[in-house]
mmCIF file of C-alpha atoms and ligand atoms in Angstrom:
data_model
loop_
_atom_site.group_PDB
_atom_site.id
_atom_site.type_symbol
_atom_site.label_atom_id
_atom_site.label_comp_id
_atom_site.label_asym_id
_atom_site.label_seq_id
_atom_site.Cartn_x
_atom_site.Cartn_y
_atom_site.Cartn_z
ATOM 1 C CA MET A 1 -25.156 -18.254 26.035
ATOM 2 C CA ASP A 2 -23.693 -17.066 22.762
ATOM 3 C CA ALA A 3 -24.549 -19.799 20.252
ATOM 4 C CA LYS A 4 -22.501 -18.411 17.404
ATOM 5 C CA GLN A 5 -19.436 -18.197 19.656
ATOM 6 C CA ILE A 6 -19.888 -21.812 20.813
ATOM 7 C CA LEU A 7 -20.097 -23.022 17.220
ATOM 8 C CA ALA A 8 -17.056 -20.971 16.233
ATOM 9 C CA ASP A 9 -15.094 -22.339 19.209
ATOM 10 C CA ALA A 10 -16.112 -25.897 18.290
ATOM 11 C CA ARG A 11 -15.059 -25.375 14.688
ATOM 12 C CA ALA A 12 -11.743 -23.867 15.828
ATOM 13 C CA ILE A 13 -10.780 -27.153 17.480
ATOM 14 C CA GLU A 14 -11.758 -29.325 14.501
ATOM 15 C CA PRO A 15 -8.159 -30.454 13.705
ATOM 16 C CA TRP A 16 -7.720 -31.510 17.337
ATOM 17 C CA LEU A 17 -11.026 -33.407 17.200
ATOM 18 C CA ILE A 18 -10.124 -35.154 13.944
ATOM 19 C CA GLY A 19 -6.747 -36.196 15.405
ATOM 20 C CA ILE A 20 -8.395 -37.811 18.424
ATOM 21 C CA ARG A 21 -11.129 -39.413 16.392
ATOM 22 C CA ARG A 22 -8.719 -40.989 13.905
ATOM 23 C CA GLN A 23 -6.552 -42.352 16.686
ATOM 24 C CA LEU A 24 -9.609 -43.933 18.342
ATOM 25 C CA HIS A 25 -10.782 -45.207 14.974
ATOM 26 C CA GLN A 26 -7.526 -47.050 14.366
ATOM 27 C CA THR A 27 -7.612 -48.765 17.772
ATOM 28 C CA PRO A 28 -11.160 -50.054 18.260
ATOM 29 C CA GLU A 29 -11.960 -52.088 21.387
ATOM 30 C CA LEU A 30 -15.026 -54.180 22.133
ATOM 31 C CA GLY A 31 -17.366 -53.716 25.087
ATOM 32 C CA TYR A 32 -15.746 -53.682 28.563
ATOM 33 C CA GLN A 33 -12.337 -53.966 26.882
ATOM 34 C CA GLU A 34 -12.005 -50.234 26.089
ATOM 35 C CA PHE A 35 -8.787 -49.937 28.121
ATOM 36 C CA GLU A 36 -6.775 -47.885 25.635
ATOM 37 C CA THR A 37 -9.765 -45.753 24.766
ATOM 38 C CA SER A 38 -10.442 -45.117 28.412
ATOM 39 C CA ALA A 39 -6.755 -44.180 28.955
ATOM 40 C CA THR A 40 -6.976 -41.724 26.048
ATOM 41 C CA VAL A 41 -10.083 -40.126 27.576
ATOM 42 C CA ARG A 42 -8.385 -39.816 30.973
ATOM 43 C CA LYS A 43 -5.254 -38.373 29.447
ATOM 44 C CA HIS A 44 -7.219 -35.595 27.784
ATOM 45 C CA LEU A 45 -9.366 -34.913 30.853
ATOM 46 C CA ALA A 46 -6.190 -34.631 32.969
ATOM 47 C CA GLU A 47 -4.638 -32.238 30.443
ATOM 48 C CA LEU A 48 -7.776 -30.087 30.642
ATOM 49 C CA GLY A 49 -7.645 -30.085 34.428
ATOM 50 C CA ILE A 50 -10.954 -31.960 34.699
ATOM 51 C CA GLU A 51 -11.422 -34.251 37.697
ATOM 52 C CA PHE A 52 -12.778 -37.737 37.020
ATOM 53 C CA ASP A 53 -13.759 -41.059 38.564
ATOM 54 C CA HIS A 54 -12.273 -44.245 37.162
ATOM 55 C CA PRO A 55 -12.885 -47.110 36.881
ATOM 56 C CA VAL A 56 -16.652 -46.988 36.712
ATOM 57 C CA ALA A 57 -18.201 -50.001 34.974
ATOM 58 C CA THR A 58 -14.718 -51.499 34.293
ATOM 59 C CA THR A 59 -13.461 -49.006 31.671
ATOM 60 C CA GLY A 60 -15.928 -46.142 32.133
ATOM 61 C CA VAL A 61 -14.874 -42.623 33.122
ATOM 62 C CA VAL A 62 -17.029 -39.984 34.831
ATOM 63 C CA GLY A 63 -15.589 -36.491 34.411
ATOM 64 C CA ARG A 64 -16.807 -33.551 36.455
ATOM 65 C CA ILE A 65 -16.553 -29.897 35.491
ATOM 66 C CA VAL A 66 -17.570 -28.103 38.650
ATOM 67 C CA GLY A 67 -18.614 -24.475 38.201
ATOM 68 C CA GLN A 68 -20.685 -22.337 40.550
ATOM 69 C CA PRO A 69 -22.928 -24.036 43.105
ATOM 70 C CA GLY A 70 -25.983 -25.247 41.163
ATOM 71 C CA PRO A 71 -27.637 -28.125 39.367
ATOM 72 C CA CYS A 72 -25.905 -30.999 37.550
ATOM 73 C CA VAL A 73 -26.331 -31.975 33.881
ATOM 74 C CA ALA A 74 -24.745 -34.994 32.215
ATOM 75 C CA LEU A 75 -23.423 -35.498 28.710
ATOM 76 C CA ARG A 76 -22.876 -39.065 27.612
ATOM 77 C CA ALA A 77 -20.744 -40.874 25.044
ATOM 78 C CA ASP A 78 -20.206 -44.570 24.357
ATOM 79 C CA MET A 79 -16.709 -45.905 23.607
ATOM 80 C CA ASP A 80 -17.046 -49.478 22.297
ATOM 81 C CA ALA A 81 -16.525 -50.851 18.796
ATOM 82 C CA LEU A 82 -17.954 -53.832 16.914
ATOM 83 C CA PRO A 83 -16.568 -57.201 15.853
ATOM 84 C CA ILE A 84 -16.503 -56.281 12.152
ATOM 85 C CA GLN A 85 -13.560 -56.332 9.694
ATOM 86 C CA GLU A 86 -13.361 -52.773 8.342
ATOM 87 C CA GLU A 87 -13.627 -52.235 4.597
ATOM 88 C CA ALA A 88 -14.139 -48.477 4.601
ATOM 89 C CA ASP A 89 -12.312 -46.430 2.009
ATOM 90 C CA ILE A 90 -10.203 -44.269 4.364
ATOM 91 C CA ASP A 91 -6.486 -44.149 5.102
ATOM 92 C CA PHE A 92 -6.857 -44.401 8.895
ATOM 93 C CA ARG A 93 -8.589 -47.766 8.832
ATOM 94 C CA SER A 94 -8.763 -49.961 11.936
ATOM 95 C CA GLN A 95 -5.419 -51.500 12.853
ATOM 96 C CA VAL A 96 -7.105 -54.286 14.784
ATOM 97 C CA PRO A 97 -8.174 -57.260 12.679
ATOM 98 C CA GLY A 98 -11.872 -58.060 13.043
ATOM 99 C CA LYS A 99 -12.727 -54.942 15.050
ATOM 100 C CA MET A 100 -14.122 -51.687 13.799
ATOM 101 C CA HIS A 101 -15.777 -48.482 14.952
ATOM 102 C CA ALA A 102 -18.715 -49.179 12.659
ATOM 103 C CA CYS A 103 -21.252 -47.372 14.862
ATOM 104 C CA GLY A 104 -19.416 -44.097 15.240
ATOM 105 C CA HIS A 105 -18.701 -44.420 18.948
ATOM 106 C CA ASP A 106 -15.205 -43.094 18.225
ATOM 107 C CA CYS A 107 -16.968 -39.904 17.070
ATOM 108 C CA HIS A 108 -19.209 -39.788 20.164
ATOM 109 C CA THR A 109 -16.178 -40.092 22.459
ATOM 110 C CA THR A 110 -14.417 -37.336 20.494
ATOM 111 C CA MET A 111 -17.442 -35.013 20.531
ATOM 112 C CA LEU A 112 -17.642 -35.377 24.317
ATOM 113 C CA LEU A 113 -13.925 -34.641 24.710
ATOM 114 C CA GLY A 114 -14.446 -31.565 22.567
ATOM 115 C CA ALA A 115 -17.308 -30.467 24.782
ATOM 116 C CA ALA A 116 -15.088 -31.093 27.808
ATOM 117 C CA ARG A 117 -12.454 -28.793 26.323
ATOM 118 C CA LEU A 118 -14.875 -25.956 25.654
ATOM 119 C CA LEU A 119 -16.692 -26.284 28.974
ATOM 120 C CA ALA A 120 -13.435 -26.460 30.929
ATOM 121 C CA GLY A 121 -12.584 -23.088 29.405
ATOM 122 C CA MET A 122 -15.714 -21.518 30.838
ATOM 123 C CA ARG A 123 -15.680 -23.200 34.235
ATOM 124 C CA GLU A 124 -15.974 -19.991 36.265
ATOM 125 C CA ARG A 125 -19.104 -18.950 34.421
ATOM 126 C CA LEU A 126 -20.700 -22.399 34.591
ATOM 127 C CA ARG A 127 -23.958 -22.272 36.539
ATOM 128 C CA GLY A 128 -23.540 -25.714 38.084
ATOM 129 C CA THR A 129 -21.776 -28.980 37.334
ATOM 130 C CA VAL A 130 -21.442 -30.821 34.033
ATOM 131 C CA LYS A 131 -20.757 -34.525 34.250
ATOM 132 C CA LEU A 132 -19.114 -36.299 31.351
ATOM 133 C CA LEU A 133 -20.125 -39.917 31.094
ATOM 134 C CA PHE A 134 -17.760 -42.015 28.948
ATOM 135 C CA GLN A 135 -19.378 -45.400 29.071
ATOM 136 C CA PRO A 136 -18.339 -48.858 27.899
ATOM 137 C CA ALA A 137 -20.291 -51.565 26.123
ATOM 138 C CA GLU A 138 -23.252 -49.925 24.435
ATOM 139 C CA GLU A 139 -23.388 -52.694 21.826
ATOM 140 C CA GLY A 140 -25.351 -55.263 23.840
ATOM 141 C CA GLY A 141 -23.339 -55.171 27.044
ATOM 142 C CA GLY A 142 -25.564 -52.768 28.911
ATOM 143 C CA GLY A 143 -22.690 -50.411 29.768
ATOM 144 C CA GLY A 144 -25.181 -47.643 30.595
ATOM 145 C CA LYS A 145 -26.751 -49.846 33.250
ATOM 146 C CA ALA A 146 -23.315 -50.682 34.640
ATOM 147 C CA MET A 147 -22.503 -46.939 34.824
ATOM 148 C CA ILE A 148 -25.691 -46.318 36.804
ATOM 149 C CA ASP A 149 -24.837 -49.246 39.143
ATOM 150 C CA GLY A 150 -21.444 -47.542 39.532
ATOM 151 C CA GLN A 151 -23.180 -44.381 40.829
ATOM 152 C CA ALA A 152 -22.462 -42.324 37.711
ATOM 153 C CA LEU A 153 -25.724 -40.445 38.167
ATOM 154 C CA GLU A 154 -25.032 -39.575 41.845
ATOM 155 C CA ASN A 155 -22.818 -37.158 43.743
ATOM 156 C CA PRO A 156 -24.128 -34.834 42.578
ATOM 157 C CA ARG A 157 -27.369 -36.211 41.282
ATOM 158 C CA VAL A 158 -27.772 -35.714 37.525
ATOM 159 C CA GLU A 159 -30.955 -33.793 36.668
ATOM 160 C CA ARG A 160 -30.852 -33.931 32.898
ATOM 161 C CA ILE A 161 -28.869 -35.868 30.266
ATOM 162 C CA LEU A 162 -27.988 -35.633 26.595
ATOM 163 C CA GLY A 163 -26.702 -38.394 24.331
ATOM 164 C CA LEU A 164 -25.658 -38.058 20.677
ATOM 165 C CA HIS A 165 -25.386 -40.584 17.897
ATOM 166 C CA VAL A 166 -24.045 -40.092 14.402
ATOM 167 C CA TRP A 167 -27.021 -40.515 12.088
ATOM 168 C CA PRO A 168 -26.382 -41.761 8.515
ATOM 169 C CA GLU A 169 -29.894 -40.915 7.398
ATOM 170 C CA LEU A 170 -29.367 -37.189 7.965
ATOM 171 C CA PRO A 171 -26.962 -35.031 5.953
ATOM 172 C CA THR A 172 -24.081 -33.345 7.730
ATOM 173 C CA GLY A 173 -25.226 -30.134 9.388
ATOM 174 C CA VAL A 174 -28.665 -31.471 10.291
ATOM 175 C CA ILE A 175 -29.672 -32.863 13.694
ATOM 176 C CA GLY A 176 -32.795 -34.890 14.374
ATOM 177 C CA SER A 177 -34.800 -36.469 17.118
ATOM 178 C CA ARG A 178 -38.287 -36.371 18.550
ATOM 179 C CA ALA A 179 -40.262 -36.277 21.791
ATOM 180 C CA GLY A 180 -41.360 -39.599 23.269
ATOM 181 C CA SER A 181 -40.304 -43.026 22.006
ATOM 182 C CA PHE A 182 -37.317 -42.580 19.693
ATOM 183 C CA MET A 183 -35.596 -45.973 19.801
ATOM 184 C CA ALA A 184 -36.896 -49.431 20.539
ATOM 185 C CA ALA A 185 -36.915 -51.596 23.595
ATOM 186 C CA VAL A 186 -34.916 -54.698 22.662
ATOM 187 C CA GLY A 187 -34.979 -58.254 23.896
ATOM 188 C CA SER A 188 -33.320 -61.369 22.500
ATOM 189 C CA LEU A 189 -35.018 -64.702 22.442
ATOM 190 C CA GLN A 190 -33.941 -68.297 22.306
ATOM 191 C CA ILE A 191 -36.433 -71.098 21.837
ATOM 192 C CA THR A 192 -35.382 -74.710 22.111
ATOM 193 C CA ILE A 193 -37.889 -77.369 21.178
ATOM 194 C CA HIS A 194 -37.208 -80.717 22.823
ATOM 195 C CA GLY A 195 -38.540 -83.816 21.070
ATOM 196 C CA VAL A 196 -37.315 -87.359 20.592
ATOM 197 C CA GLY A 197 -34.756 -88.032 17.867
ATOM 198 C CA GLY A 198 -34.371 -91.101 15.726
ATOM 199 C CA HIS A 199 -34.063 -92.496 12.223
ATOM 200 C CA ALA A 200 -35.591 -90.057 9.743
ATOM 201 C CA ALA A 201 -37.077 -92.935 7.770
ATOM 202 C CA PHE A 202 -39.167 -93.928 10.798
ATOM 203 C CA PRO A 203 -40.771 -90.651 11.937
ATOM 204 C CA GLN A 204 -43.408 -92.564 13.867
ATOM 205 C CA THR A 205 -40.699 -93.598 16.343
ATOM 206 C CA THR A 206 -39.665 -89.991 16.933
ATOM 207 C CA ILE A 207 -41.172 -86.693 18.096
ATOM 208 C CA ASP A 208 -39.845 -84.247 15.549
ATOM 209 C CA PRO A 209 -38.611 -80.984 17.080
ATOM 210 C CA VAL A 210 -37.681 -79.494 13.679
ATOM 211 C CA LEU A 211 -41.226 -79.480 12.308
ATOM 212 C CA THR A 212 -42.512 -78.135 15.621
ATOM 213 C CA LEU A 213 -39.931 -75.342 15.692
ATOM 214 C CA ALA A 214 -40.943 -74.394 12.165
ATOM 215 C CA LYS A 215 -44.558 -74.092 13.304
ATOM 216 C CA VAL A 216 -43.527 -71.982 16.290
ATOM 217 C CA ILE A 217 -41.570 -69.595 14.077
ATOM 218 C CA CYS A 218 -44.550 -69.122 11.769
ATOM 219 C CA GLU A 219 -46.911 -68.630 14.688
ATOM 220 C CA LEU A 220 -44.669 -65.968 16.269
ATOM 221 C CA GLN A 221 -45.374 -63.626 13.374
ATOM 222 C CA SER A 222 -49.070 -63.644 14.252
ATOM 223 C CA ILE A 223 -48.235 -61.814 17.494
ATOM 224 C CA VAL A 224 -47.109 -58.751 15.565
ATOM 225 C CA SER A 225 -49.790 -58.962 12.869
ATOM 226 C CA ARG A 226 -52.774 -59.915 15.074
ATOM 227 C CA GLU A 227 -52.122 -58.779 18.630
ATOM 228 C CA ILE A 228 -50.369 -55.436 18.267
ATOM 229 C CA ASP A 229 -52.181 -52.262 17.223
ATOM 230 C CA PRO A 230 -51.313 -51.722 13.539
ATOM 231 C CA LEU A 231 -50.463 -48.112 14.401
ATOM 232 C CA ASP A 232 -48.037 -49.302 17.058
ATOM 233 C CA SER A 233 -44.673 -50.839 16.087
ATOM 234 C CA ALA A 234 -43.115 -54.167 16.949
ATOM 235 C CA VAL A 235 -40.638 -56.580 15.402
ATOM 236 C CA ILE A 236 -40.005 -60.265 15.920
ATOM 237 C CA SER A 237 -37.117 -61.540 13.807
ATOM 238 C CA VAL A 238 -35.856 -65.100 14.056
ATOM 239 C CA THR A 239 -32.292 -64.956 12.842
ATOM 240 C CA THR A 240 -30.521 -68.234 13.631
ATOM 241 C CA LEU A 241 -31.570 -71.869 13.529
ATOM 242 C CA ALA A 242 -29.696 -74.860 14.846
ATOM 243 C CA ALA A 243 -30.888 -78.469 14.593
ATOM 244 C CA GLY A 244 -29.375 -81.803 13.688
ATOM 245 C CA SER A 245 -26.224 -82.733 11.835
ATOM 246 C CA ALA A 246 -27.230 -85.539 9.463
ATOM 247 C CA PHE A 247 -29.740 -85.562 6.655
ATOM 248 C CA ASN A 248 -31.250 -88.889 7.760
ATOM 249 C CA VAL A 249 -31.506 -88.280 11.517
ATOM 250 C CA ILE A 250 -34.255 -86.464 13.309
ATOM 251 C CA PRO A 251 -32.520 -84.619 16.184
ATOM 252 C CA ASN A 252 -33.558 -84.521 19.804
ATOM 253 C CA SER A 253 -33.898 -80.774 19.830
ATOM 254 C CA ALA A 254 -33.953 -77.680 17.638
ATOM 255 C CA THR A 255 -33.125 -74.105 18.598
ATOM 256 C CA ALA A 256 -34.036 -70.730 17.151
ATOM 257 C CA ARG A 257 -32.658 -67.364 18.203
ATOM 258 C CA GLY A 258 -33.705 -63.888 17.333
ATOM 259 C CA THR A 259 -34.636 -60.405 18.453
ATOM 260 C CA ILE A 260 -37.841 -58.733 19.535
ATOM 261 C CA ARG A 261 -38.367 -54.995 19.544
ATOM 262 C CA ALA A 262 -41.111 -52.553 20.497
ATOM 263 C CA LEU A 263 -41.350 -48.833 21.009
ATOM 264 C CA THR A 264 -42.316 -49.114 24.647
ATOM 265 C CA THR A 265 -40.843 -51.253 27.373
ATOM 266 C CA GLU A 266 -44.348 -52.425 28.362
ATOM 267 C CA ARG A 267 -45.076 -53.606 24.829
ATOM 268 C CA LEU A 268 -41.780 -55.586 24.822
ATOM 269 C CA ARG A 269 -42.839 -57.239 28.077
ATOM 270 C CA PHE A 270 -46.194 -58.186 26.539
ATOM 271 C CA ILE A 271 -44.519 -59.703 23.456
ATOM 272 C CA LYS A 272 -42.154 -61.704 25.615
ATOM 273 C CA GLU A 273 -45.077 -63.182 27.558
ATOM 274 C CA ARG A 274 -46.898 -64.083 24.327
ATOM 275 C CA VAL A 275 -43.760 -65.603 22.725
ATOM 276 C CA LYS A 276 -43.355 -67.869 25.733
ATOM 277 C CA GLU A 277 -47.038 -68.887 25.868
ATOM 278 C CA LEU A 278 -47.223 -69.486 22.153
ATOM 279 C CA ALA A 279 -44.016 -71.547 21.965
ATOM 280 C CA GLU A 280 -45.012 -73.683 24.910
ATOM 281 C CA HIS A 281 -48.509 -74.351 23.633
ATOM 282 C CA VAL A 282 -47.546 -75.038 20.024
ATOM 283 C CA ALA A 283 -44.847 -77.378 21.360
ATOM 284 C CA ALA A 284 -47.331 -79.153 23.638
ATOM 285 C CA ALA A 285 -49.829 -79.598 20.808
ATOM 286 C CA ASN A 286 -47.036 -81.365 18.896
ATOM 287 C CA ARG A 287 -45.928 -83.555 21.838
ATOM 288 C CA CYS A 288 -42.758 -81.499 22.329
ATOM 289 C CA ARG A 289 -41.553 -79.234 25.092
ATOM 290 C CA ALA A 290 -40.482 -75.653 24.536
ATOM 291 C CA GLU A 291 -37.781 -73.987 26.585
ATOM 292 C CA VAL A 292 -37.780 -70.229 26.145
ATOM 293 C CA VAL A 293 -34.712 -68.367 27.357
ATOM 294 C CA TRP A 294 -34.195 -64.600 27.216
ATOM 295 C CA ASN A 295 -30.545 -64.063 26.422
ATOM 296 C CA ASP A 296 -28.431 -61.096 27.351
ATOM 297 C CA MET A 297 -29.892 -57.941 28.760
ATOM 298 C CA ASP A 298 -33.067 -56.256 27.600
ATOM 299 C CA TYR A 299 -32.722 -52.615 26.662
ATOM 300 C CA PRO A 300 -35.608 -50.373 27.618
ATOM 301 C CA ALA A 301 -37.139 -48.093 25.008
ATOM 302 C CA THR A 302 -35.366 -44.769 24.586
ATOM 303 C CA VAL A 303 -38.048 -42.281 25.417
ATOM 304 C CA ASN A 304 -37.084 -38.636 25.040
ATOM 305 C CA ASP A 305 -38.395 -36.113 27.526
ATOM 306 C CA ALA A 306 -40.537 -33.600 25.622
ATOM 307 C CA HIS A 307 -38.979 -30.601 27.314
ATOM 308 C CA CYS A 308 -35.424 -31.825 26.739
ATOM 309 C CA TRP A 309 -36.236 -32.231 23.042
ATOM 310 C CA ASP A 310 -37.547 -28.640 23.152
ATOM 311 C CA VAL A 311 -34.226 -27.520 24.571
ATOM 312 C CA VAL A 312 -32.340 -29.394 21.853
ATOM 313 C CA ARG A 313 -34.571 -27.822 19.189
ATOM 314 C CA THR A 314 -34.098 -24.350 20.622
ATOM 315 C CA VAL A 315 -30.326 -24.469 21.028
ATOM 316 C CA GLY A 316 -29.966 -26.418 17.807
ATOM 317 C CA GLY A 317 -31.838 -23.684 15.986
ATOM 318 C CA GLU A 318 -29.622 -21.016 17.560
ATOM 319 C CA LEU A 319 -26.467 -22.895 16.666
ATOM 320 C CA PHE A 320 -27.183 -24.229 13.186
ATOM 321 C CA GLY A 321 -30.381 -22.492 12.069
ATOM 322 C CA PRO A 322 -33.935 -23.797 12.683
ATOM 323 C CA GLU A 323 -34.052 -25.446 9.238
ATOM 324 C CA GLN A 324 -31.218 -27.723 10.282
ATOM 325 C CA VAL A 325 -33.224 -29.248 13.146
ATOM 326 C CA ARG A 326 -35.617 -32.016 12.113
ATOM 327 C CA GLN A 327 -38.208 -34.117 13.839
ATOM 328 C CA VAL A 328 -37.530 -37.672 12.678
ATOM 329 C CA ASN A 329 -39.423 -40.932 12.931
ATOM 330 C CA PRO A 330 -38.626 -43.455 15.657
ATOM 331 C CA VAL A 331 -36.381 -46.366 14.699
ATOM 332 C CA MET A 332 -36.448 -49.984 15.843
ATOM 333 C CA GLY A 333 -32.759 -49.996 16.710
ATOM 334 C CA GLY A 334 -31.936 -50.186 20.413
ATOM 335 C CA GLU A 335 -29.769 -47.867 22.478
ATOM 336 C CA ASP A 336 -28.639 -48.296 26.051
ATOM 337 C CA PHE A 337 -28.964 -44.529 26.679
ATOM 338 C CA ALA A 338 -32.452 -45.687 27.644
ATOM 339 C CA PHE A 339 -31.093 -46.916 31.001
ATOM 340 C CA TYR A 340 -30.379 -43.331 32.115
ATOM 341 C CA ASN A 341 -33.959 -42.286 31.398
ATOM 342 C CA GLU A 342 -35.235 -45.429 33.073
ATOM 343 C CA ALA A 343 -33.214 -44.430 36.130
ATOM 344 C CA GLY A 344 -35.338 -41.306 36.362
ATOM 345 C CA VAL A 345 -33.191 -38.726 34.562
ATOM 346 C CA PRO A 346 -35.093 -36.858 31.855
ATOM 347 C CA GLY A 347 -33.075 -36.582 28.692
ATOM 348 C CA CYS A 348 -32.848 -36.521 24.970
ATOM 349 C CA PHE A 349 -31.021 -38.744 22.531
ATOM 350 C CA VAL A 350 -30.238 -36.974 19.294
ATOM 351 C CA GLY A 351 -29.096 -38.032 15.844
ATOM 352 C CA VAL A 352 -26.239 -35.939 14.430
ATOM 353 C CA GLY A 353 -26.281 -35.980 10.616
ATOM 354 C CA MET A 354 -23.075 -37.174 8.915
ATOM 355 C CA ARG A 355 -24.250 -38.336 5.517
ATOM 356 C CA ASN A 356 -22.212 -36.910 2.669
ATOM 357 C CA GLU A 357 -22.508 -38.466 -0.785
ATOM 358 C CA GLN A 358 -19.503 -36.499 -2.056
ATOM 359 C CA ILE A 359 -17.102 -38.350 0.235
ATOM 360 C CA GLY A 360 -18.979 -41.673 0.184
ATOM 361 C CA ALA A 361 -20.313 -41.350 3.718
ATOM 362 C CA THR A 362 -23.530 -43.111 2.868
ATOM 363 C CA HIS A 363 -23.369 -46.549 4.489
ATOM 364 C CA PHE A 364 -25.516 -47.389 7.470
ATOM 365 C CA VAL A 365 -24.061 -48.023 10.913
ATOM 366 C CA HIS A 366 -22.748 -51.585 11.531
ATOM 367 C CA HIS A 367 -21.719 -51.822 7.857
ATOM 368 C CA SER A 368 -18.107 -52.760 7.126
ATOM 369 C CA LYS A 369 -17.850 -49.727 4.812
ATOM 370 C CA PHE A 370 -19.431 -47.317 7.295
ATOM 371 C CA LYS A 371 -17.789 -43.918 6.962
ATOM 372 C CA VAL A 372 -18.424 -40.668 8.833
ATOM 373 C CA ASP A 373 -18.237 -37.117 7.529
ATOM 374 C CA GLU A 374 -15.903 -35.646 10.156
ATOM 375 C CA ALA A 375 -17.442 -32.189 9.664
ATOM 376 C CA ALA A 376 -20.093 -33.548 12.061
ATOM 377 C CA LEU A 377 -17.616 -33.571 14.948
ATOM 378 C CA PRO A 378 -17.777 -29.863 15.832
ATOM 379 C CA ILE A 379 -21.563 -29.958 15.403
ATOM 380 C CA GLY A 380 -21.822 -32.621 18.100
ATOM 381 C CA VAL A 381 -19.451 -30.639 20.312
ATOM 382 C CA ALA A 382 -21.443 -27.448 19.996
ATOM 383 C CA LEU A 383 -24.730 -29.204 20.671
ATOM 384 C CA HIS A 384 -23.326 -30.825 23.821
ATOM 385 C CA VAL A 385 -22.025 -27.511 25.116
ATOM 386 C CA ALA A 386 -25.144 -25.500 24.323
ATOM 387 C CA PHE A 387 -27.477 -28.131 25.777
ATOM 388 C CA ALA A 388 -25.464 -28.193 29.001
ATOM 389 C CA LEU A 389 -25.352 -24.403 29.355
ATOM 390 C CA ARG A 390 -29.020 -23.876 28.577
ATOM 391 C CA SER A 391 -30.062 -26.721 30.890
ATOM 392 C CA LEU A 392 -27.993 -25.376 33.795
ATOM 393 C CA GLU A 393 -29.561 -21.929 33.307
ATOM 394 C CA GLU A 394 -33.052 -23.432 33.302
ATOM 395 C CA LEU A 395 -32.583 -25.806 36.205
ATOM 396 C CA ARG A 396 -31.053 -23.093 38.370
ATOM 397 C CA ARG A 397 -34.178 -20.960 38.157
HETATM 398 NI NI1 LIG B 401 -24.162 -46.984 18.291
#
């Protein structure tokens, strides 16, 4: 593997990458609706002579670059956008009202297409198979899980996987990740307190669910502060409240929603049990009844395989220089890349720096002014390619 050549090849296709990325950026689609994006991916794969399966998980595409007989490594990108009205200062802003690639998934899709282009050019020398997973619905829809259910990791079985995410906390040119827990396990909660409504001037004739819900919300914070190791990390955030519609009426019920996060899937499970117990008992003590519902799909923790992170560090150092590879702290954001690891495939999820003050690429992901330094595109391409090549060499031994 000639790292300098890979980086040079990735940089040589930068205009092509930017063209694809800007087209995707202008036509964002939400989870499981990535029909145009998926068509763009398939068009490019077909042009590169890469075979693919479609549809997998509604809009997903699984490309296969088959080289010599040998192991199989997967590279993964997510394709979905967010329901945000774009306000970024760029001239290729989203053309779709209320939708925006505010998490950089347009860049991830582009980086993987770039890797496809480079890898297709070295097919004969490839010591195995590289699978390209273009998945839908990372933003809460569990697209990774749907891809696994659609057999994306089989035929041939994937032995190692890499996922990249643009990382606004790192400057362009730097990549960062870590061994072990890197991103949080995520669950979403909904607690409804059922009481008995009535005239607010006669509280003795009611059982007030609003006051009880307020007590539950306060009590929830004691789980993190009193039951979790202070050196461990967990979050419980109540983010929406719904109760009543008149100032002088005590409602029958009150509902809170929010998110819970932890750095291990086991810890998330523990917190969920305690949230339920606590809500039910606080409600009972106040003559109410609590109904705890877990909405949507839990995401497992993203736990990087130590060896895969070693591979990323090694090839990252060869490509960009060792000083450009950083070990970073875990974050409490969630990422459905975790499903691939949970399915038994060791892997690494890596942040690709794209912060650049000079062009105003400083906003965090999910911000309406989020902007990416496109110089990060060939960096992601090169990392994908080098990780795949090095992994195939290793796994073949
Ligand atoms: Ni994202």
